[in-house]
């Protein structure tokens, strides 16, 4: 439990609830360990709150003791699943992330278009209400394929059952376990795209994914195939309003960047938000975003504005 605490508390020790837990750290961790071993552990209710980043999201915050358990679970089970994930899955994995996903898509676009000598289309899709739609029973089946210990499965079942939006569905935004569960759940989509559809140019970041091809009609048919698979196997569906097919020349909007043959720029709405909110505390983060795009002017404005605040 101390290893889980060390990873969980990194960067959080100034939080009031974390500080309160740390006042009696050894007693709390030993008690938590004993409850887990004896089967007496029970997950507490969540505290919901709303953030705007930039769109409205409902976050459910677990108690500190439960978040330490979440960390311990991820520490133990993640390696069993990580080795199975495809290379081009970029969400919440070491060495991956949004910048790596955008860089990889740029490589794919150059390869698929033979260095922009032929037209390439990008199918960009989003799974509709993914976190609220995850089926608990399906998730447990996927977990049980790799985890054979009954007590671990019981614990996972309790954590999954600690949150629901109705009809045994939904995992909470904010849980560390939810990030891993999302990758495990959508790994089935990855396998379908790579193994059954044999898509060479496919990549995914959480519930957003892109497929490249030279034929628009083929990509439309591919989207239909994927939608059927999601509905039949994972109880999910594609978002009808977050679906597009565009050429590289038109610009591919993905994870806050717009990729074009001769430039990659920060999405205009993202750039406007950065300019509005820039200050010394977030300057390094915003400059990091600019460093992965052709954004010299945006970078200079952020530097100038943040220096004044």
PDB file of C-alpha atoms in Angstrom:
ATOM      1  CA  UNK A   1       0.000   0.000   0.000  1.00  0.00           C
ATOM      2  CA  UNK A   2       2.921   2.354   0.625  1.00  0.00           C
ATOM      3  CA  UNK A   3       3.998   2.042  -3.023  1.00  0.00           C
ATOM      4  CA  UNK A   4       0.453   2.889  -4.116  1.00  0.00           C
ATOM      5  CA  UNK A   5       0.403   5.859  -1.738  1.00  0.00           C
ATOM      6  CA  UNK A   6       3.708   7.182  -3.095  1.00  0.00           C
ATOM      7  CA  UNK A   7       2.418   7.191  -6.672  1.00  0.00           C
ATOM      8  CA  UNK A   8      -1.042   8.458  -5.764  1.00  0.00           C
ATOM      9  CA  UNK A   9       0.123  11.319  -3.527  1.00  0.00           C
ATOM     10  CA  UNK A  10       2.752  12.662  -5.926  1.00  0.00           C
ATOM     11  CA  UNK A  11       1.719  16.262  -6.620  1.00  0.00           C
ATOM     12  CA  UNK A  12      -1.413  16.022  -4.450  1.00  0.00           C
ATOM     13  CA  UNK A  13      -0.103  16.510  -0.903  1.00  0.00           C
ATOM     14  CA  UNK A  14      -1.299  20.115  -0.739  1.00  0.00           C
ATOM     15  CA  UNK A  15      -4.916  18.971  -1.154  1.00  0.00           C
ATOM     16  CA  UNK A  16      -6.960  19.161   2.051  1.00  0.00           C
ATOM     17  CA  UNK A  17      -8.344  15.608   1.890  1.00  0.00           C
ATOM     18  CA  UNK A  18      -4.916  14.145   1.097  1.00  0.00           C
ATOM     19  CA  UNK A  19      -3.322  16.093   3.947  1.00  0.00           C
ATOM     20  CA  UNK A  20      -5.996  14.811   6.348  1.00  0.00           C
ATOM     21  CA  UNK A  21      -5.342  11.212   5.280  1.00  0.00           C
ATOM     22  CA  UNK A  22      -1.589  11.695   5.657  1.00  0.00           C
ATOM     23  CA  UNK A  23      -1.913  12.878   9.269  1.00  0.00           C
ATOM     24  CA  UNK A  24      -2.456   9.247  10.265  1.00  0.00           C
ATOM     25  CA  UNK A  25      -0.809   7.718   7.228  1.00  0.00           C
ATOM     26  CA  UNK A  26       0.515   4.455   8.669  1.00  0.00           C
ATOM     27  CA  UNK A  27      -2.702   3.699  10.553  1.00  0.00           C
ATOM     28  CA  UNK A  28      -4.805   4.477   7.477  1.00  0.00           C
ATOM     29  CA  UNK A  29      -2.695   2.387   5.104  1.00  0.00           C
ATOM     30  CA  UNK A  30      -2.437  -0.611   7.441  1.00  0.00           C
ATOM     31  CA  UNK A  31      -6.188  -0.457   8.077  1.00  0.00           C
ATOM     32  CA  UNK A  32      -6.836  -0.293   4.353  1.00  0.00           C
ATOM     33  CA  UNK A  33      -4.528  -3.255   3.735  1.00  0.00           C
ATOM     34  CA  UNK A  34      -6.215  -5.315   6.465  1.00  0.00           C
ATOM     35  CA  UNK A  35      -9.686  -4.542   5.098  1.00  0.00           C
ATOM     36  CA  UNK A  36      -8.634  -5.595   1.616  1.00  0.00           C
ATOM     37  CA  UNK A  37      -7.167  -8.892   2.849  1.00  0.00           C
ATOM     38  CA  UNK A  38     -10.194  -9.682   5.027  1.00  0.00           C
ATOM     39  CA  UNK A  39     -12.755  -8.740   2.396  1.00  0.00           C
ATOM     40  CA  UNK A  40     -14.185  -5.982   4.603  1.00  0.00           C
ATOM     41  CA  UNK A  41     -13.208  -3.149   2.257  1.00  0.00           C
ATOM     42  CA  UNK A  42     -16.136  -1.095   0.939  1.00  0.00           C
ATOM     43  CA  UNK A  43     -15.969   1.695  -1.616  1.00  0.00           C
ATOM     44  CA  UNK A  44     -17.376   5.020  -0.369  1.00  0.00           C
ATOM     45  CA  UNK A  45     -19.769   7.199  -2.421  1.00  0.00           C
ATOM     46  CA  UNK A  46     -18.370   9.719  -4.904  1.00  0.00           C
ATOM     47  CA  UNK A  47     -18.469  13.495  -4.644  1.00  0.00           C
ATOM     48  CA  UNK A  48     -19.590  14.926  -7.993  1.00  0.00           C
ATOM     49  CA  UNK A  49     -18.557  18.312  -9.359  1.00  0.00           C
ATOM     50  CA  UNK A  50     -18.546  20.040 -12.746  1.00  0.00           C
ATOM     51  CA  UNK A  51     -15.611  21.390 -14.721  1.00  0.00           C
ATOM     52  CA  UNK A  52     -15.425  23.310 -18.017  1.00  0.00           C
ATOM     53  CA  UNK A  53     -12.365  22.193 -19.997  1.00  0.00           C
ATOM     54  CA  UNK A  54     -13.550  23.667 -22.366  1.00  0.00           C
ATOM     55  CA  UNK A  55     -16.858  21.772 -22.528  1.00  0.00           C
ATOM     56  CA  UNK A  56     -18.860  20.867 -19.456  1.00  0.00           C
ATOM     57  CA  UNK A  57     -17.845  17.602 -17.804  1.00  0.00           C
ATOM     58  CA  UNK A  58     -19.249  15.915 -14.714  1.00  0.00           C
ATOM     59  CA  UNK A  59     -16.424  14.549 -12.567  1.00  0.00           C
ATOM     60  CA  UNK A  60     -16.940  12.063  -9.734  1.00  0.00           C
ATOM     61  CA  UNK A  61     -14.250  12.224  -7.049  1.00  0.00           C
ATOM     62  CA  UNK A  62     -13.635   9.179  -4.855  1.00  0.00           C
ATOM     63  CA  UNK A  63     -12.470   9.344  -1.239  1.00  0.00           C
ATOM     64  CA  UNK A  64      -8.705   9.319  -0.683  1.00  0.00           C
ATOM     65  CA  UNK A  65      -8.707   5.751   0.670  1.00  0.00           C
ATOM     66  CA  UNK A  66     -10.503   4.564  -2.459  1.00  0.00           C
ATOM     67  CA  UNK A  67      -8.154   6.432  -4.764  1.00  0.00           C
ATOM     68  CA  UNK A  68      -5.200   4.742  -3.037  1.00  0.00           C
ATOM     69  CA  UNK A  69      -6.883   1.388  -3.729  1.00  0.00           C
ATOM     70  CA  UNK A  70      -7.423   2.421  -7.354  1.00  0.00           C
ATOM     71  CA  UNK A  71      -3.706   3.181  -7.640  1.00  0.00           C
ATOM     72  CA  UNK A  72      -2.764  -0.159  -6.068  1.00  0.00           C
ATOM     73  CA  UNK A  73      -5.022  -2.020  -8.518  1.00  0.00           C
ATOM     74  CA  UNK A  74      -3.577  -0.209 -11.534  1.00  0.00           C
ATOM     75  CA  UNK A  75      -0.030  -0.882 -10.302  1.00  0.00           C
ATOM     76  CA  UNK A  76      -0.752  -4.623 -10.208  1.00  0.00           C
ATOM     77  CA  UNK A  77      -2.976  -5.306 -13.234  1.00  0.00           C
ATOM     78  CA  UNK A  78      -1.871  -2.729 -15.801  1.00  0.00           C
ATOM     79  CA  UNK A  79       1.268  -4.663 -16.879  1.00  0.00           C
ATOM     80  CA  UNK A  80      -0.859  -7.701 -17.795  1.00  0.00           C
ATOM     81  CA  UNK A  81      -2.881  -5.605 -20.248  1.00  0.00           C
ATOM     82  CA  UNK A  82      -0.218  -3.152 -21.401  1.00  0.00           C
ATOM     83  CA  UNK A  83       1.725  -5.857 -23.230  1.00  0.00           C
ATOM     84  CA  UNK A  84      -1.400  -6.674 -25.271  1.00  0.00           C
ATOM     85  CA  UNK A  85      -2.329  -3.140 -26.330  1.00  0.00           C
ATOM     86  CA  UNK A  86      -1.565  -2.137 -29.899  1.00  0.00           C
ATOM     87  CA  UNK A  87       1.273   0.304 -30.519  1.00  0.00           C
ATOM     88  CA  UNK A  88      -1.090   2.973 -31.884  1.00  0.00           C
ATOM     89  CA  UNK A  89      -3.217   3.366 -28.748  1.00  0.00           C
ATOM     90  CA  UNK A  90      -2.118   6.666 -27.196  1.00  0.00           C
ATOM     91  CA  UNK A  91      -4.293   7.501 -24.190  1.00  0.00           C
ATOM     92  CA  UNK A  92      -2.947   7.246 -20.608  1.00  0.00           C
ATOM     93  CA  UNK A  93       0.089   5.113 -21.464  1.00  0.00           C
ATOM     94  CA  UNK A  94       3.744   5.722 -20.662  1.00  0.00           C
ATOM     95  CA  UNK A  95       5.545   7.246 -23.620  1.00  0.00           C
ATOM     96  CA  UNK A  96       2.303   8.050 -25.447  1.00  0.00           C
ATOM     97  CA  UNK A  97      -0.105  11.008 -25.124  1.00  0.00           C
ATOM     98  CA  UNK A  98      -1.712  13.588 -27.395  1.00  0.00           C
ATOM     99  CA  UNK A  99       1.510  14.937 -28.927  1.00  0.00           C
ATOM    100  CA  UNK A 100       2.746  11.441 -29.789  1.00  0.00           C
ATOM    101  CA  UNK A 101      -0.639  10.641 -31.359  1.00  0.00           C
ATOM    102  CA  UNK A 102      -0.572  13.786 -33.525  1.00  0.00           C
ATOM    103  CA  UNK A 103       3.039  13.084 -34.573  1.00  0.00           C
ATOM    104  CA  UNK A 104       2.118   9.505 -35.500  1.00  0.00           C
ATOM    105  CA  UNK A 105      -0.885  10.675 -37.531  1.00  0.00           C
ATOM    106  CA  UNK A 106       1.430  13.033 -39.421  1.00  0.00           C
ATOM    107  CA  UNK A 107       3.700  10.076 -40.254  1.00  0.00           C
ATOM    108  CA  UNK A 108       0.677   8.043 -41.382  1.00  0.00           C
ATOM    109  CA  UNK A 109      -0.555  10.882 -43.612  1.00  0.00           C
ATOM    110  CA  UNK A 110       2.834  11.171 -45.329  1.00  0.00           C
ATOM    111  CA  UNK A 111       3.061   7.411 -45.841  1.00  0.00           C
ATOM    112  CA  UNK A 112      -0.524   6.975 -47.071  1.00  0.00           C
ATOM    113  CA  UNK A 113      -0.220   9.922 -49.476  1.00  0.00           C
ATOM    114  CA  UNK A 114       3.285   8.990 -50.711  1.00  0.00           C
ATOM    115  CA  UNK A 115       4.579  12.332 -49.402  1.00  0.00           C
ATOM    116  CA  UNK A 116       1.508  14.240 -50.569  1.00  0.00           C
ATOM    117  CA  UNK A 117       1.690  13.005 -54.166  1.00  0.00           C
ATOM    118  CA  UNK A 118      -1.775  11.421 -54.012  1.00  0.00           C
ATOM    119  CA  UNK A 119      -4.985  12.226 -52.186  1.00  0.00           C
ATOM    120  CA  UNK A 120      -5.492  10.663 -48.783  1.00  0.00           C
ATOM    121  CA  UNK A 121      -8.707  10.775 -46.763  1.00  0.00           C
ATOM    122  CA  UNK A 122      -9.020  10.638 -42.986  1.00  0.00           C
ATOM    123  CA  UNK A 123     -12.023   9.105 -41.262  1.00  0.00           C
ATOM    124  CA  UNK A 124     -12.272  10.720 -37.810  1.00  0.00           C
ATOM    125  CA  UNK A 125     -14.786   9.261 -35.338  1.00  0.00           C
ATOM    126  CA  UNK A 126     -15.798   9.615 -31.707  1.00  0.00           C
ATOM    127  CA  UNK A 127     -17.627   7.036 -29.586  1.00  0.00           C
ATOM    128  CA  UNK A 128     -20.921   8.469 -28.330  1.00  0.00           C
ATOM    129  CA  UNK A 129     -20.992   9.052 -24.540  1.00  0.00           C
ATOM    130  CA  UNK A 130     -18.281   6.449 -24.053  1.00  0.00           C
ATOM    131  CA  UNK A 131     -17.680   6.653 -20.301  1.00  0.00           C
ATOM    132  CA  UNK A 132     -21.414   6.679 -19.554  1.00  0.00           C
ATOM    133  CA  UNK A 133     -22.028   3.720 -21.887  1.00  0.00           C
ATOM    134  CA  UNK A 134     -19.453   1.155 -20.718  1.00  0.00           C
ATOM    135  CA  UNK A 135     -21.293  -2.067 -19.907  1.00  0.00           C
ATOM    136  CA  UNK A 136     -20.223  -3.404 -16.494  1.00  0.00           C
ATOM    137  CA  UNK A 137     -20.739  -7.064 -17.379  1.00  0.00           C
ATOM    138  CA  UNK A 138     -18.759  -6.756 -20.613  1.00  0.00           C
ATOM    139  CA  UNK A 139     -15.933  -4.958 -18.816  1.00  0.00           C
ATOM    140  CA  UNK A 140     -15.734  -7.676 -16.154  1.00  0.00           C
ATOM    141  CA  UNK A 141     -15.590 -10.376 -18.833  1.00  0.00           C
ATOM    142  CA  UNK A 142     -12.668  -8.571 -20.503  1.00  0.00           C
ATOM    143  CA  UNK A 143     -10.878  -8.200 -17.170  1.00  0.00           C
ATOM    144  CA  UNK A 144     -11.427 -11.861 -16.267  1.00  0.00           C
ATOM    145  CA  UNK A 145      -9.669 -12.984 -19.456  1.00  0.00           C
ATOM    146  CA  UNK A 146      -6.363 -11.933 -17.906  1.00  0.00           C
ATOM    147  CA  UNK A 147      -7.069 -11.929 -14.169  1.00  0.00           C
ATOM    148  CA  UNK A 148      -7.749 -15.342 -12.660  1.00  0.00           C
ATOM    149  CA  UNK A 149      -7.566 -14.520  -8.945  1.00  0.00           C
ATOM    150  CA  UNK A 150     -11.147 -14.562  -7.505  1.00  0.00           C
ATOM    151  CA  UNK A 151     -10.418 -11.973  -4.806  1.00  0.00           C
ATOM    152  CA  UNK A 152      -9.004  -9.541  -7.334  1.00  0.00           C
ATOM    153  CA  UNK A 153     -12.057 -10.003  -9.549  1.00  0.00           C
ATOM    154  CA  UNK A 154     -14.321  -9.399  -6.535  1.00  0.00           C
ATOM    155  CA  UNK A 155     -12.479  -6.160  -5.785  1.00  0.00           C
ATOM    156  CA  UNK A 156     -12.696  -5.039  -9.408  1.00  0.00           C
ATOM    157  CA  UNK A 157     -16.394  -5.883  -9.428  1.00  0.00           C
ATOM    158  CA  UNK A 158     -16.934  -3.703  -6.355  1.00  0.00           C
ATOM    159  CA  UNK A 159     -15.042  -0.777  -7.880  1.00  0.00           C
ATOM    160  CA  UNK A 160     -16.891  -1.049 -11.182  1.00  0.00           C
ATOM    161  CA  UNK A 161     -20.209  -1.342  -9.326  1.00  0.00           C
ATOM    162  CA  UNK A 162     -19.424   1.701  -7.168  1.00  0.00           C
ATOM    163  CA  UNK A 163     -20.627   3.928 -10.006  1.00  0.00           C
ATOM    164  CA  UNK A 164     -23.491   3.615 -12.456  1.00  0.00           C
ATOM    165  CA  UNK A 165     -25.628   5.868 -14.611  1.00  0.00           C
ATOM    166  CA  UNK A 166     -28.286   3.135 -14.709  1.00  0.00           C
ATOM    167  CA  UNK A 167     -28.683  -0.383 -16.077  1.00  0.00           C
ATOM    168  CA  UNK A 168     -25.184  -1.433 -14.922  1.00  0.00           C
ATOM    169  CA  UNK A 169     -23.483   1.065 -17.195  1.00  0.00           C
ATOM    170  CA  UNK A 170     -20.890   3.786 -16.844  1.00  0.00           C
ATOM    171  CA  UNK A 171     -17.460   4.385 -15.367  1.00  0.00           C
ATOM    172  CA  UNK A 172     -16.668   7.705 -13.649  1.00  0.00           C
ATOM    173  CA  UNK A 173     -14.588  10.442 -15.193  1.00  0.00           C
ATOM    174  CA  UNK A 174     -11.853  11.122 -12.665  1.00  0.00           C
ATOM    175  CA  UNK A 175     -11.010   7.585 -11.558  1.00  0.00           C
ATOM    176  CA  UNK A 176      -7.513   6.331 -12.334  1.00  0.00           C
ATOM    177  CA  UNK A 177      -9.047   2.903 -12.891  1.00  0.00           C
ATOM    178  CA  UNK A 178     -11.387   4.381 -15.515  1.00  0.00           C
ATOM    179  CA  UNK A 179      -8.423   5.330 -17.703  1.00  0.00           C
ATOM    180  CA  UNK A 180      -7.162   1.746 -17.680  1.00  0.00           C
ATOM    181  CA  UNK A 181     -10.662   0.291 -18.050  1.00  0.00           C
ATOM    182  CA  UNK A 182     -11.215   2.519 -21.100  1.00  0.00           C
ATOM    183  CA  UNK A 183      -8.099   1.143 -22.800  1.00  0.00           C
ATOM    184  CA  UNK A 184      -9.058  -2.442 -21.946  1.00  0.00           C
ATOM    185  CA  UNK A 185     -12.594  -1.936 -23.253  1.00  0.00           C
ATOM    186  CA  UNK A 186     -11.590  -0.190 -26.476  1.00  0.00           C
ATOM    187  CA  UNK A 187      -8.718  -2.594 -27.093  1.00  0.00           C
ATOM    188  CA  UNK A 188     -11.457  -4.761 -28.582  1.00  0.00           C
ATOM    189  CA  UNK A 189     -12.089  -2.020 -31.142  1.00  0.00           C
ATOM    190  CA  UNK A 190      -8.347  -1.788 -31.809  1.00  0.00           C
ATOM    191  CA  UNK A 191      -8.169  -5.545 -32.459  1.00  0.00           C
ATOM    192  CA  UNK A 192     -11.163  -5.384 -34.772  1.00  0.00           C
ATOM    193  CA  UNK A 193      -9.674  -2.510 -36.783  1.00  0.00           C
ATOM    194  CA  UNK A 194      -6.178  -3.982 -37.025  1.00  0.00           C
ATOM    195  CA  UNK A 195      -6.820  -7.724 -37.255  1.00  0.00           C
ATOM    196  CA  UNK A 196     -10.240  -8.116 -38.885  1.00  0.00           C
ATOM    197  CA  UNK A 197     -10.443  -4.962 -41.005  1.00  0.00           C
ATOM    198  CA  UNK A 198      -6.646  -4.985 -41.552  1.00  0.00           C
ATOM    199  CA  UNK A 199      -6.383  -1.213 -41.299  1.00  0.00           C
ATOM    200  CA  UNK A 200      -2.740  -0.224 -41.610  1.00  0.00           C
ATOM    201  CA  UNK A 201      -3.348   3.440 -40.838  1.00  0.00           C
ATOM    202  CA  UNK A 202      -5.444   3.350 -37.667  1.00  0.00           C
ATOM    203  CA  UNK A 203      -4.784   5.054 -34.351  1.00  0.00           C
ATOM    204  CA  UNK A 204      -6.828   5.840 -31.263  1.00  0.00           C
ATOM    205  CA  UNK A 205      -6.694   8.250 -28.342  1.00  0.00           C
ATOM    206  CA  UNK A 206      -9.296   7.287 -25.728  1.00  0.00           C
ATOM    207  CA  UNK A 207     -12.639   7.290 -27.605  1.00  0.00           C
ATOM    208  CA  UNK A 208     -11.359   9.282 -30.620  1.00  0.00           C
ATOM    209  CA  UNK A 209      -9.880   7.368 -33.534  1.00  0.00           C
ATOM    210  CA  UNK A 210      -8.697   7.951 -37.089  1.00  0.00           C
ATOM    211  CA  UNK A 211      -8.504   5.654 -40.129  1.00  0.00           C
ATOM    212  CA  UNK A 212      -6.756   6.722 -43.346  1.00  0.00           C
ATOM    213  CA  UNK A 213      -7.512   5.571 -46.886  1.00  0.00           C
ATOM    214  CA  UNK A 214      -7.456   6.585 -50.560  1.00  0.00           C
ATOM    215  CA  UNK A 215     -11.170   6.003 -51.129  1.00  0.00           C
ATOM    216  CA  UNK A 216     -13.968   7.983 -49.471  1.00  0.00           C
ATOM    217  CA  UNK A 217     -16.622   5.314 -50.103  1.00  0.00           C
ATOM    218  CA  UNK A 218     -14.409   2.660 -48.563  1.00  0.00           C
ATOM    219  CA  UNK A 219     -14.006   4.757 -45.418  1.00  0.00           C
ATOM    220  CA  UNK A 220     -17.766   5.302 -45.186  1.00  0.00           C
ATOM    221  CA  UNK A 221     -18.258   1.534 -45.373  1.00  0.00           C
ATOM    222  CA  UNK A 222     -15.527   1.075 -42.766  1.00  0.00           C
ATOM    223  CA  UNK A 223     -17.353   3.465 -40.423  1.00  0.00           C
ATOM    224  CA  UNK A 224     -20.538   1.417 -40.859  1.00  0.00           C
ATOM    225  CA  UNK A 225     -18.661  -1.795 -40.078  1.00  0.00           C
ATOM    226  CA  UNK A 226     -17.123  -0.285 -36.957  1.00  0.00           C
ATOM    227  CA  UNK A 227     -20.480   1.062 -35.783  1.00  0.00           C
ATOM    228  CA  UNK A 228     -22.065  -2.379 -36.126  1.00  0.00           C
ATOM    229  CA  UNK A 229     -19.159  -3.951 -34.223  1.00  0.00           C
ATOM    230  CA  UNK A 230     -19.405  -1.391 -31.423  1.00  0.00           C
ATOM    231  CA  UNK A 231     -23.149  -1.922 -31.042  1.00  0.00           C
ATOM    232  CA  UNK A 232     -23.065  -5.712 -31.174  1.00  0.00           C
ATOM    233  CA  UNK A 233     -19.946  -6.411 -29.120  1.00  0.00           C
ATOM    234  CA  UNK A 234     -19.378  -3.431 -26.812  1.00  0.00           C
ATOM    235  CA  UNK A 235     -22.855  -1.854 -26.497  1.00  0.00           C
ATOM    236  CA  UNK A 236     -21.464   1.405 -27.889  1.00  0.00           C
ATOM    237  CA  UNK A 237     -22.081   3.505 -31.003  1.00  0.00           C
ATOM    238  CA  UNK A 238     -20.385   6.196 -33.057  1.00  0.00           C
ATOM    239  CA  UNK A 239     -21.322   9.798 -32.345  1.00  0.00           C
ATOM    240  CA  UNK A 240     -23.281  10.988 -35.421  1.00  0.00           C
ATOM    241  CA  UNK A 241     -22.207  14.620 -34.902  1.00  0.00           C
ATOM    242  CA  UNK A 242     -18.513  13.877 -34.353  1.00  0.00           C
ATOM    243  CA  UNK A 243     -17.870  12.031 -37.572  1.00  0.00           C
ATOM    244  CA  UNK A 244     -16.111  13.390 -40.648  1.00  0.00           C
ATOM    245  CA  UNK A 245     -14.109  12.387 -43.696  1.00  0.00           C
ATOM    246  CA  UNK A 246     -11.673  15.007 -44.963  1.00  0.00           C
ATOM    247  CA  UNK A 247      -8.637  15.142 -47.190  1.00  0.00           C
ATOM    248  CA  UNK A 248      -5.269  16.075 -45.775  1.00  0.00           C
ATOM    249  CA  UNK A 249      -5.420  19.244 -47.889  1.00  0.00           C
ATOM    250  CA  UNK A 250      -8.660  20.266 -46.156  1.00  0.00           C
ATOM    251  CA  UNK A 251      -7.043  19.821 -42.741  1.00  0.00           C
ATOM    252  CA  UNK A 252      -7.453  16.981 -40.248  1.00  0.00           C
ATOM    253  CA  UNK A 253      -8.677  18.189 -36.856  1.00  0.00           C
ATOM    254  CA  UNK A 254      -7.355  15.822 -34.171  1.00  0.00           C
ATOM    255  CA  UNK A 255      -6.634  16.292 -30.451  1.00  0.00           C
ATOM    256  CA  UNK A 256      -6.404  20.073 -30.559  1.00  0.00           C
ATOM    257  CA  UNK A 257      -4.293  20.261 -33.722  1.00  0.00           C
ATOM    258  CA  UNK A 258      -5.191  20.708 -37.386  1.00  0.00           C
ATOM    259  CA  UNK A 259      -2.846  18.756 -39.657  1.00  0.00           C
ATOM    260  CA  UNK A 260      -2.258  19.963 -43.222  1.00  0.00           C
ATOM    261  CA  UNK A 261       0.406  18.952 -45.781  1.00  0.00           C
ATOM    262  CA  UNK A 262       2.640  21.943 -45.185  1.00  0.00           C
ATOM    263  CA  UNK A 263       1.802  22.868 -41.582  1.00  0.00           C
ATOM    264  CA  UNK A 264       0.328  21.617 -38.336  1.00  0.00           C
ATOM    265  CA  UNK A 265      -1.472  24.390 -36.479  1.00  0.00           C
ATOM    266  CA  UNK A 266      -3.189  24.677 -33.121  1.00  0.00           C
ATOM    267  CA  UNK A 267      -6.968  24.339 -33.462  1.00  0.00           C
ATOM    268  CA  UNK A 268      -8.389  27.924 -33.592  1.00  0.00           C
ATOM    269  CA  UNK A 269     -10.726  27.416 -30.623  1.00  0.00           C
ATOM    270  CA  UNK A 270      -7.836  25.948 -28.616  1.00  0.00           C
ATOM    271  CA  UNK A 271      -5.574  28.869 -29.557  1.00  0.00           C
ATOM    272  CA  UNK A 272      -8.245  31.390 -28.511  1.00  0.00           C
ATOM    273  CA  UNK A 273      -8.669  29.650 -25.158  1.00  0.00           C
ATOM    274  CA  UNK A 274      -4.893  29.624 -24.602  1.00  0.00           C
ATOM    275  CA  UNK A 275      -4.630  33.341 -25.374  1.00  0.00           C
ATOM    276  CA  UNK A 276      -7.506  34.119 -23.010  1.00  0.00           C
ATOM    277  CA  UNK A 277      -6.134  32.083 -20.102  1.00  0.00           C
ATOM    278  CA  UNK A 278      -2.354  32.440 -20.493  1.00  0.00           C
ATOM    279  CA  UNK A 279      -0.423  33.338 -17.330  1.00  0.00           C
ATOM    280  CA  UNK A 280       2.862  32.397 -15.667  1.00  0.00           C
ATOM    281  CA  UNK A 281       1.530  29.200 -14.066  1.00  0.00           C
ATOM    282  CA  UNK A 282       0.373  27.617 -17.319  1.00  0.00           C
ATOM    283  CA  UNK A 283       2.913  29.232 -19.661  1.00  0.00           C
ATOM    284  CA  UNK A 284       5.168  26.155 -19.830  1.00  0.00           C
ATOM    285  CA  UNK A 285       2.220  23.890 -20.667  1.00  0.00           C
ATOM    286  CA  UNK A 286       0.952  26.210 -23.402  1.00  0.00           C
ATOM    287  CA  UNK A 287       4.416  26.654 -24.886  1.00  0.00           C
ATOM    288  CA  UNK A 288       4.695  22.865 -24.960  1.00  0.00           C
ATOM    289  CA  UNK A 289       1.558  22.746 -27.094  1.00  0.00           C
ATOM    290  CA  UNK A 290       3.030  25.375 -29.433  1.00  0.00           C
ATOM    291  CA  UNK A 291       6.299  23.445 -29.755  1.00  0.00           C
ATOM    292  CA  UNK A 292       4.430  20.585 -31.450  1.00  0.00           C
ATOM    293  CA  UNK A 293       2.855  22.861 -34.067  1.00  0.00           C
ATOM    294  CA  UNK A 294       3.756  25.663 -36.458  1.00  0.00           C
ATOM    295  CA  UNK A 295       2.752  28.295 -33.916  1.00  0.00           C
ATOM    296  CA  UNK A 296       5.557  30.862 -33.655  1.00  0.00           C
ATOM    297  CA  UNK A 297       3.207  33.870 -33.508  1.00  0.00           C
ATOM    298  CA  UNK A 298       0.949  32.221 -30.930  1.00  0.00           C
ATOM    299  CA  UNK A 299       4.005  31.312 -28.865  1.00  0.00           C
ATOM    300  CA  UNK A 300       5.265  34.931 -28.881  1.00  0.00           C
ATOM    301  CA  UNK A 301       1.875  36.315 -27.827  1.00  0.00           C
ATOM    302  CA  UNK A 302       1.660  33.823 -24.945  1.00  0.00           C
ATOM    303  CA  UNK A 303       5.188  34.745 -23.828  1.00  0.00           C
ATOM    304  CA  UNK A 304       4.369  38.456 -23.938  1.00  0.00           C
ATOM    305  CA  UNK A 305       1.009  38.156 -22.192  1.00  0.00           C
ATOM    306  CA  UNK A 306       2.177  35.778 -19.460  1.00  0.00           C
ATOM    307  CA  UNK A 307       5.182  37.999 -18.692  1.00  0.00           C
ATOM    308  CA  UNK A 308       2.811  40.835 -17.802  1.00  0.00           C
ATOM    309  CA  UNK A 309       0.774  38.804 -15.313  1.00  0.00           C
TER     310      UNK A 309
END
